Coordinates of C-alpha atoms in Angstrom, one line a residue:
M295 CA 51.3 243.8 -31.2
A296 CA 50.8 241.4 -34.1
P297 CA 47.4 241.1 -35.6
E298 CA 45.4 237.9 -34.6
L299 CA 45.1 235.4 -37.5
P300 CA 41.9 233.7 -38.3
L301 CA 41.6 230.1 -37.1
P302 CA 41.9 228.4 -40.5
I303 CA 45.1 230.2 -41.3
M304 CA 46.5 229.4 -37.9
F305 CA 45.6 225.6 -38.4
S306 CA 47.2 225.6 -41.8
E307 CA 50.4 227.2 -40.5
F308 CA 50.5 224.7 -37.6
T309 CA 50.2 221.7 -40.0
Q310 CA 53.0 223.1 -42.1
N311 CA 55.3 223.6 -39.2
H312 CA 54.3 220.5 -37.2
S313 CA 53.4 217.9 -39.9
S314 CA 55.4 215.1 -38.4
A315 CA 53.9 215.6 -34.9
L316 CA 50.4 215.7 -36.4
S317 CA 51.0 212.5 -38.4
L318 CA 52.2 210.8 -35.3
L319 CA 49.1 211.9 -33.3
V320 CA 46.8 210.7 -36.1
L321 CA 48.6 207.3 -36.3
C322 CA 48.4 206.8 -32.5
L323 CA 44.7 207.4 -32.6
F324 CA 44.1 205.3 -35.8
I325 CA 45.8 202.1 -34.8
P326 CA 43.7 201.4 -31.6
I327 CA 40.5 202.2 -33.5
V328 CA 41.3 199.8 -36.3
S329 CA 42.3 197.1 -33.7
I330 CA 39.0 197.5 -31.9
L331 CA 37.0 197.3 -35.1
T332 CA 38.9 194.3 -36.3
T333 CA 38.3 192.5 -33.0
L334 CA 34.6 193.3 -33.1
R335 CA 34.4 192.1 -36.7
G336 CA 36.1 188.8 -35.9
R337 CA 33.6 188.1 -33.0
S338 CA 30.5 188.8 -35.2
R339 CA 31.6 186.9 -38.3
P340 CA 33.0 183.4 -38.9
K341 CA 36.7 182.9 -39.3
H342 CA 38.0 183.5 -42.8
P343 CA 34.5 184.3 -44.3
F344 CA 35.9 185.3 -47.7
R345 CA 38.5 182.5 -48.2
P346 CA 37.8 181.1 -51.7
T347 CA 37.7 177.5 -50.4
Y348 CA 34.7 178.3 -48.3
V349 CA 32.8 179.9 -51.2
L350 CA 33.6 178.1 -54.5
P351 CA 31.9 174.7 -55.0
I352 CA 34.1 171.7 -55.7
E353 CA 33.2 171.7 -59.4
C354 CA 34.8 175.1 -59.8
W355 CA 38.0 174.0 -58.0
D356 CA 38.2 170.9 -60.3
L357 CA 38.1 173.2 -63.4
V358 CA 41.1 175.1 -62.0
L359 CA 43.1 172.2 -60.6
E360 CA 42.7 170.0 -63.7
K361 CA 45.0 172.4 -65.5
C362 CA 47.6 172.3 -62.7
T363 CA 50.5 170.0 -62.3
L364 CA 50.9 167.9 -59.2
R365 CA 53.5 170.3 -57.9
D366 CA 51.0 173.2 -58.2
I367 CA 48.3 171.1 -56.5
I368 CA 50.7 170.3 -53.6
S369 CA 51.5 174.0 -53.2
F370 CA 47.7 174.7 -53.1
A371 CA 47.2 172.0 -50.5
N372 CA 49.6 173.7 -48.1
T373 CA 47.5 176.9 -47.9
S374 CA 44.8 175.6 -45.5
Q375 CA 43.1 172.4 -44.2
A376 CA 40.2 173.0 -46.6
S377 CA 42.6 173.3 -49.5
R378 CA 44.3 170.1 -48.4
R379 CA 41.0 168.2 -48.5
Y380 CA 40.1 169.7 -51.9
A381 CA 43.5 168.7 -53.3
L382 CA 43.4 165.2 -52.0
S383 CA 39.9 164.5 -53.4
H384 CA 40.8 166.1 -56.7
I385 CA 43.8 163.9 -57.2
S386 CA 41.7 160.8 -56.6
R387 CA 39.1 162.1 -59.1
R388 CA 41.9 162.9 -61.6
V389 CA 43.2 159.4 -61.5
H390 CA 39.7 158.0 -62.1
S391 CA 39.0 160.5 -64.9
Y392 CA 42.2 159.5 -66.7
L393 CA 41.4 155.8 -66.3
S394 CA 37.8 156.1 -67.4
P395 CA 38.4 155.8 -71.1
W396 CA 40.0 152.4 -70.5
F397 CA 37.9 150.9 -67.8
T398 CA 34.2 151.1 -66.9
E399 CA 35.0 151.1 -63.2
P400 CA 38.4 152.6 -62.4
L401 CA 38.0 151.6 -58.8
A402 CA 37.9 147.9 -59.8
F403 CA 41.0 148.4 -61.9
R404 CA 42.8 149.8 -58.8
R405 CA 41.8 146.7 -56.9
Q406 CA 43.4 144.6 -59.7
L407 CA 46.6 146.5 -59.3
K408 CA 46.6 145.9 -55.6
E409 CA 45.7 142.2 -55.8
H410 CA 48.5 141.4 -58.3
N411 CA 51.1 143.9 -57.1
A412 CA 51.1 145.6 -60.5
I413 CA 51.9 149.2 -61.5
V414 CA 51.1 151.5 -64.4
S415 CA 53.9 153.5 -66.0
G416 CA 54.8 155.4 -69.2
S417 CA 53.1 158.3 -70.8
F418 CA 49.9 157.8 -68.8
V419 CA 51.6 158.6 -65.5
L420 CA 53.5 161.5 -67.0
A421 CA 50.2 163.0 -68.2
L422 CA 48.7 162.5 -64.8
A423 CA 51.6 164.5 -63.2
V424 CA 52.0 167.4 -65.6
A425 CA 48.4 167.9 -66.9
P426 CA 49.4 168.3 -70.6
T427 CA 47.5 169.4 -73.6
W428 CA 48.0 166.0 -75.2
S429 CA 46.0 162.9 -74.2
P430 CA 47.7 159.5 -73.7
R431 CA 46.5 156.7 -75.8
D432 CA 48.5 153.9 -74.4
L433 CA 48.5 152.3 -70.9
D434 CA 51.5 150.3 -69.8
I435 CA 50.9 147.8 -67.0
Y436 CA 53.8 145.9 -65.4
V437 CA 53.3 142.8 -63.3
G438 CA 55.9 140.5 -61.7
S439 CA 54.2 137.1 -62.0
A440 CA 52.8 134.8 -64.6
G441 CA 49.6 134.4 -62.6
G442 CA 49.1 138.2 -62.4
L443 CA 49.7 138.4 -66.2
D444 CA 46.9 135.8 -66.9
A445 CA 44.5 137.4 -64.4
L446 CA 45.0 140.9 -65.8
S447 CA 44.7 139.6 -69.3
Q448 CA 41.3 138.0 -68.4
Y449 CA 40.3 141.3 -66.7
L450 CA 41.1 143.3 -69.9
E451 CA 39.1 140.9 -72.1
N452 CA 36.2 141.3 -69.7
E453 CA 36.5 145.0 -70.1
G454 CA 36.1 144.7 -73.9
F455 CA 39.7 144.8 -75.0
E456 CA 40.9 142.7 -77.9
D457 CA 44.2 140.8 -77.6
I458 CA 46.3 141.8 -80.6
T459 CA 49.6 140.4 -79.4
P460 CA 51.6 139.2 -82.5
P461 CA 52.4 135.5 -82.5
P462 CA 56.1 134.3 -82.0
P463 CA 58.6 135.2 -83.2
L464 CA 57.0 138.4 -84.3
V465 CA 56.3 139.3 -80.7
D466 CA 60.1 139.9 -80.3
T467 CA 59.9 142.9 -82.6
A468 CA 57.3 144.5 -80.3
L469 CA 59.9 144.6 -77.4
T470 CA 61.1 148.1 -78.3
P471 CA 62.2 150.7 -75.7
P472 CA 61.3 151.3 -73.1
Y473 CA 61.0 147.4 -72.9
P474 CA 64.4 146.4 -74.4
D475 CA 64.3 142.7 -73.6
V476 CA 67.2 141.9 -75.9
A477 CA 69.4 144.7 -74.8
P478 CA 72.5 143.2 -73.1
Y479 CA 73.3 146.5 -71.3
L480 CA 70.4 146.0 -68.8
P481 CA 70.6 143.8 -65.7
P482 CA 68.5 140.6 -65.7
N483 CA 66.0 141.9 -63.2
A484 CA 65.3 144.9 -65.4
Q485 CA 64.1 142.9 -68.4
M486 CA 60.7 141.5 -69.3
S487 CA 59.7 137.8 -69.7
N488 CA 56.3 138.1 -71.4
Y489 CA 54.3 140.7 -73.3
R490 CA 50.7 141.1 -74.4
R491 CA 49.0 144.0 -76.3
F492 CA 45.3 144.9 -76.2
V493 CA 43.2 147.5 -78.0
K494 CA 39.7 148.9 -77.6
L495 CA 37.7 151.5 -79.4
V496 CA 36.4 154.2 -77.0
A497 CA 35.0 157.7 -77.2
M498 CA 37.8 160.2 -76.4
N499 CA 37.7 163.9 -77.1
D500 CA 34.3 163.6 -78.8
R501 CA 35.4 161.1 -81.3
D502 CA 36.0 157.3 -81.5
T503 CA 39.7 156.5 -80.7
E504 CA 41.6 153.4 -80.3
V505 CA 43.3 153.0 -76.9
F506 CA 46.0 150.4 -76.2
V507 CA 47.1 148.5 -73.2
D508 CA 50.6 147.0 -73.0
L509 CA 50.7 144.2 -70.4
I510 CA 54.3 143.4 -69.4
Q511 CA 55.5 140.6 -67.2
T512 CA 58.9 141.5 -65.7
R513 CA 61.6 139.0 -64.8
S514 CA 61.8 140.5 -61.3
V515 CA 58.9 140.1 -58.9
L516 CA 59.2 143.9 -58.4
P517 CA 58.0 145.4 -61.7
G518 CA 59.5 148.8 -60.7
N519 CA 63.0 147.5 -61.4
L520 CA 62.3 147.6 -65.2
V521 CA 60.8 151.1 -64.9
L522 CA 63.9 152.4 -63.1
N523 CA 66.0 151.5 -66.1
F524 CA 64.0 153.4 -68.7
P525 CA 66.2 155.6 -71.0
A526 CA 64.7 158.9 -69.9
S527 CA 63.8 160.3 -66.5
C528 CA 60.5 161.8 -67.6
V529 CA 58.9 158.3 -67.7
I530 CA 60.6 156.8 -64.6
N531 CA 57.3 157.2 -62.8
W532 CA 54.5 154.8 -61.8
L533 CA 51.0 154.5 -60.4
T534 CA 50.0 151.9 -57.9
A535 CA 46.6 151.2 -56.4
N536 CA 46.9 154.2 -54.1
E537 CA 50.1 156.0 -54.8
I538 CA 51.8 158.1 -57.4
V539 CA 55.6 158.0 -57.6
L540 CA 57.8 160.5 -59.5
T541 CA 61.5 159.7 -59.2
Y542 CA 62.8 162.9 -60.8
P543 CA 60.1 165.5 -59.9
R544 CA 62.2 168.6 -60.2
L545 CA 63.4 167.7 -63.7
T546 CA 59.9 166.5 -64.8
F547 CA 58.0 169.6 -63.7
N548 CA 60.6 171.7 -65.5
N549 CA 60.0 169.7 -68.7
V550 CA 63.5 168.3 -68.7
A551 CA 64.2 164.6 -69.5
L552 CA 67.6 163.3 -68.3
L553 CA 68.9 160.7 -70.6
R554 CA 70.0 157.4 -69.0
P555 CA 70.0 158.7 -65.4
H556 CA 71.0 155.2 -64.2
G557 CA 74.4 155.8 -65.9
R558 CA 74.2 152.8 -68.3
K559 CA 75.6 152.9 -71.8
P560 CA 73.3 153.8 -74.6
P561 CA 72.2 151.0 -77.0
T562 CA 73.7 150.6 -80.5
G563 CA 72.4 149.5 -83.9
V564 CA 68.7 149.0 -84.4
L565 CA 67.9 149.5 -80.7
K566 CA 69.5 152.9 -80.8
I567 CA 67.3 153.9 -83.7
K568 CA 64.2 152.6 -81.9
E569 CA 65.2 154.5 -78.8
D570 CA 65.6 157.7 -80.7
I571 CA 62.2 157.3 -82.3
W572 CA 60.7 156.7 -78.8
L573 CA 62.5 159.8 -77.4
D574 CA 61.3 162.0 -80.2
K575 CA 57.8 161.5 -78.9
Y576 CA 58.6 163.3 -75.7
V577 CA 60.6 166.1 -77.5
N578 CA 57.4 166.8 -79.5
R579 CA 55.6 167.0 -76.2
G580 CA 57.8 169.8 -74.9
F581 CA 60.5 168.0 -73.1
R582 CA 64.2 169.0 -73.4
L583 CA 66.6 166.1 -73.5
V584 CA 69.8 166.6 -71.5
E585 CA 72.8 164.4 -70.7
A586 CA 73.3 165.7 -67.2
S587 CA 71.2 167.8 -64.8
T588 CA 73.9 170.5 -64.8
D589 CA 72.7 171.3 -68.3
A590 CA 69.2 172.0 -66.9
L591 CA 69.3 173.1 -63.3
P592 CA 71.8 175.2 -61.3
Q593 CA 73.2 172.4 -59.2
S594 CA 75.9 169.7 -59.3
C595 CA 75.2 166.2 -60.7
G596 CA 73.3 165.8 -57.4
E597 CA 70.0 164.1 -57.8
S598 CA 70.8 162.7 -61.2
C599 CA 74.3 161.3 -60.5
P600 CA 74.7 157.6 -61.4
H601 CA 76.1 157.0 -57.9
L602 CA 72.8 158.1 -56.5
E603 CA 70.7 155.7 -58.6
R604 CA 67.0 155.7 -57.9
N605 CA 65.3 152.8 -56.1
S606 CA 61.7 151.9 -55.1
R607 CA 62.0 153.6 -51.7
D608 CA 63.9 156.7 -52.6
T609 CA 64.3 159.6 -50.2
W610 CA 64.2 162.3 -52.8
S611 CA 61.4 161.1 -55.0
L612 CA 57.9 162.4 -54.8
R613 CA 55.5 159.8 -53.3
L614 CA 51.9 161.0 -53.3
H615 CA 49.4 158.9 -51.5
Y616 CA 45.8 159.3 -52.7
G617 CA 42.5 157.7 -51.8
D618 CA 38.8 158.1 -51.3
E619 CA 36.1 157.0 -49.0
Q620 CA 35.0 154.2 -51.4
W621 CA 38.5 152.7 -51.7
R622 CA 38.6 149.5 -49.5
G623 CA 42.1 148.5 -50.5
A624 CA 43.9 151.6 -49.5
R625 CA 46.1 152.0 -46.4
Q626 CA 44.2 151.8 -43.1
E627 CA 45.5 155.2 -41.9
D628 CA 44.0 158.4 -43.3
P629 CA 45.4 159.1 -46.8
T630 CA 47.8 162.0 -46.6
L631 CA 49.8 164.1 -49.0
T632 CA 53.4 163.2 -48.3
W633 CA 56.6 164.1 -50.1
P634 CA 60.2 164.3 -49.0
A635 CA 61.7 167.7 -48.5
P636 CA 64.8 167.6 -50.7
W637 CA 63.1 167.7 -54.0
Y638 CA 61.4 171.1 -53.6
R639 CA 63.9 172.8 -51.4
P640 CA 67.2 174.3 -52.5
Q641 CA 69.2 171.7 -50.6
V642 CA 69.2 168.8 -53.1
P643 CA 71.2 165.5 -52.6
V644 CA 74.7 166.2 -53.9
C645 CA 77.1 163.5 -55.0
H646 CA 80.4 163.3 -53.0
H647 CA 81.7 160.2 -54.7
P648 CA 85.5 160.8 -55.3
G649 CA 85.4 159.3 -58.8
C650 CA 82.4 161.3 -60.1
P651 CA 83.4 163.7 -62.9
N652 CA 80.6 166.1 -61.9
R653 CA 81.5 166.1 -58.2
T654 CA 81.1 169.5 -56.6
P655 CA 82.5 169.7 -53.0
V656 CA 79.7 171.1 -50.8
L657 CA 80.2 171.7 -47.1
P658 CA 77.1 170.4 -45.3
R659 CA 75.1 173.2 -43.6
L660 CA 75.4 171.9 -40.1
K661 CA 79.2 171.5 -40.2
Y662 CA 79.4 174.9 -41.9
M663 CA 77.6 176.5 -39.0
I664 CA 79.8 174.7 -36.5
F665 CA 82.9 175.9 -38.5
L666 CA 81.7 179.5 -38.4
R667 CA 81.0 179.2 -34.6
S668 CA 84.6 178.1 -34.0
L669 CA 86.1 181.1 -35.8
P670 CA 87.6 183.8 -33.6
V671 CA 85.5 187.0 -33.4

């Protein structure tokens, strides 16, 4: 008869021989206990008690979001309803913060934009989108009527700006890119008919700095037509009274500037020199100039193909509505964060034009699935 083993030795031998069975037994007992404790905890405490948006004050979120691009803020807005409210209010405050060096009441300036159907474009909107380390010093305002030009000129003078527009014919020398009025390669509706320049001394970055406003009257009643013909995609953006529009968001957020995305020929002579000087400014700000999006992103000519030229109501641009409770001129419906799907999903618009040299045949997803379904198994 075998000697009887002590209980600890018997238990040790059992665990060695039946470790899998013991683990399964412990797991079966552990899961219901955790489930019960989790249920009781959820009943006794509010939902999501430790979510950061319920704890951190708005000032802390502003410190974080002011360093983020609009793409990052949109991603943050998708995490919860509270995050959405924080993101929307921050974008409105960001616009007012960027406008504050120029205007004493940014809200009043937005009303001027709405009243005269004007837009802001150039480096200012680019800085608003990418949150760079550099600060814009020039504000470009585009308006499509002579009455709007005069009214905005009077508004700027009331804000303390000084009109430094050179007298004719010297004013023609100020029409450098991106306002090439004398460039014959641009369509008539993408040119300007009048121009005024203003300057004001303001406190910026703890020192006195001159800030400039270029007020441009376009030949088209739609001032965006001129912006859509700028020589680089990184500045084909604009700000309205309650909307931010980025026509090439994927390229812009990747610090890529597509040259002449509208497919027009580059200028020659003096205008070419002026355009190169203007483009160097964005190279120094970290943007890479490319001739085609295939040089920058793993896709066909797609969203930058000349046959898919941008317009004011583009389906693959980023259109970001913003507003606040004090804004009386905004849309009547609740302001929302809206952006079309194609620009941030892998499926980007692809050119199927037969004459396009960058054409890449791509079978649409729906037809591809139908094709697979028709194959014999």
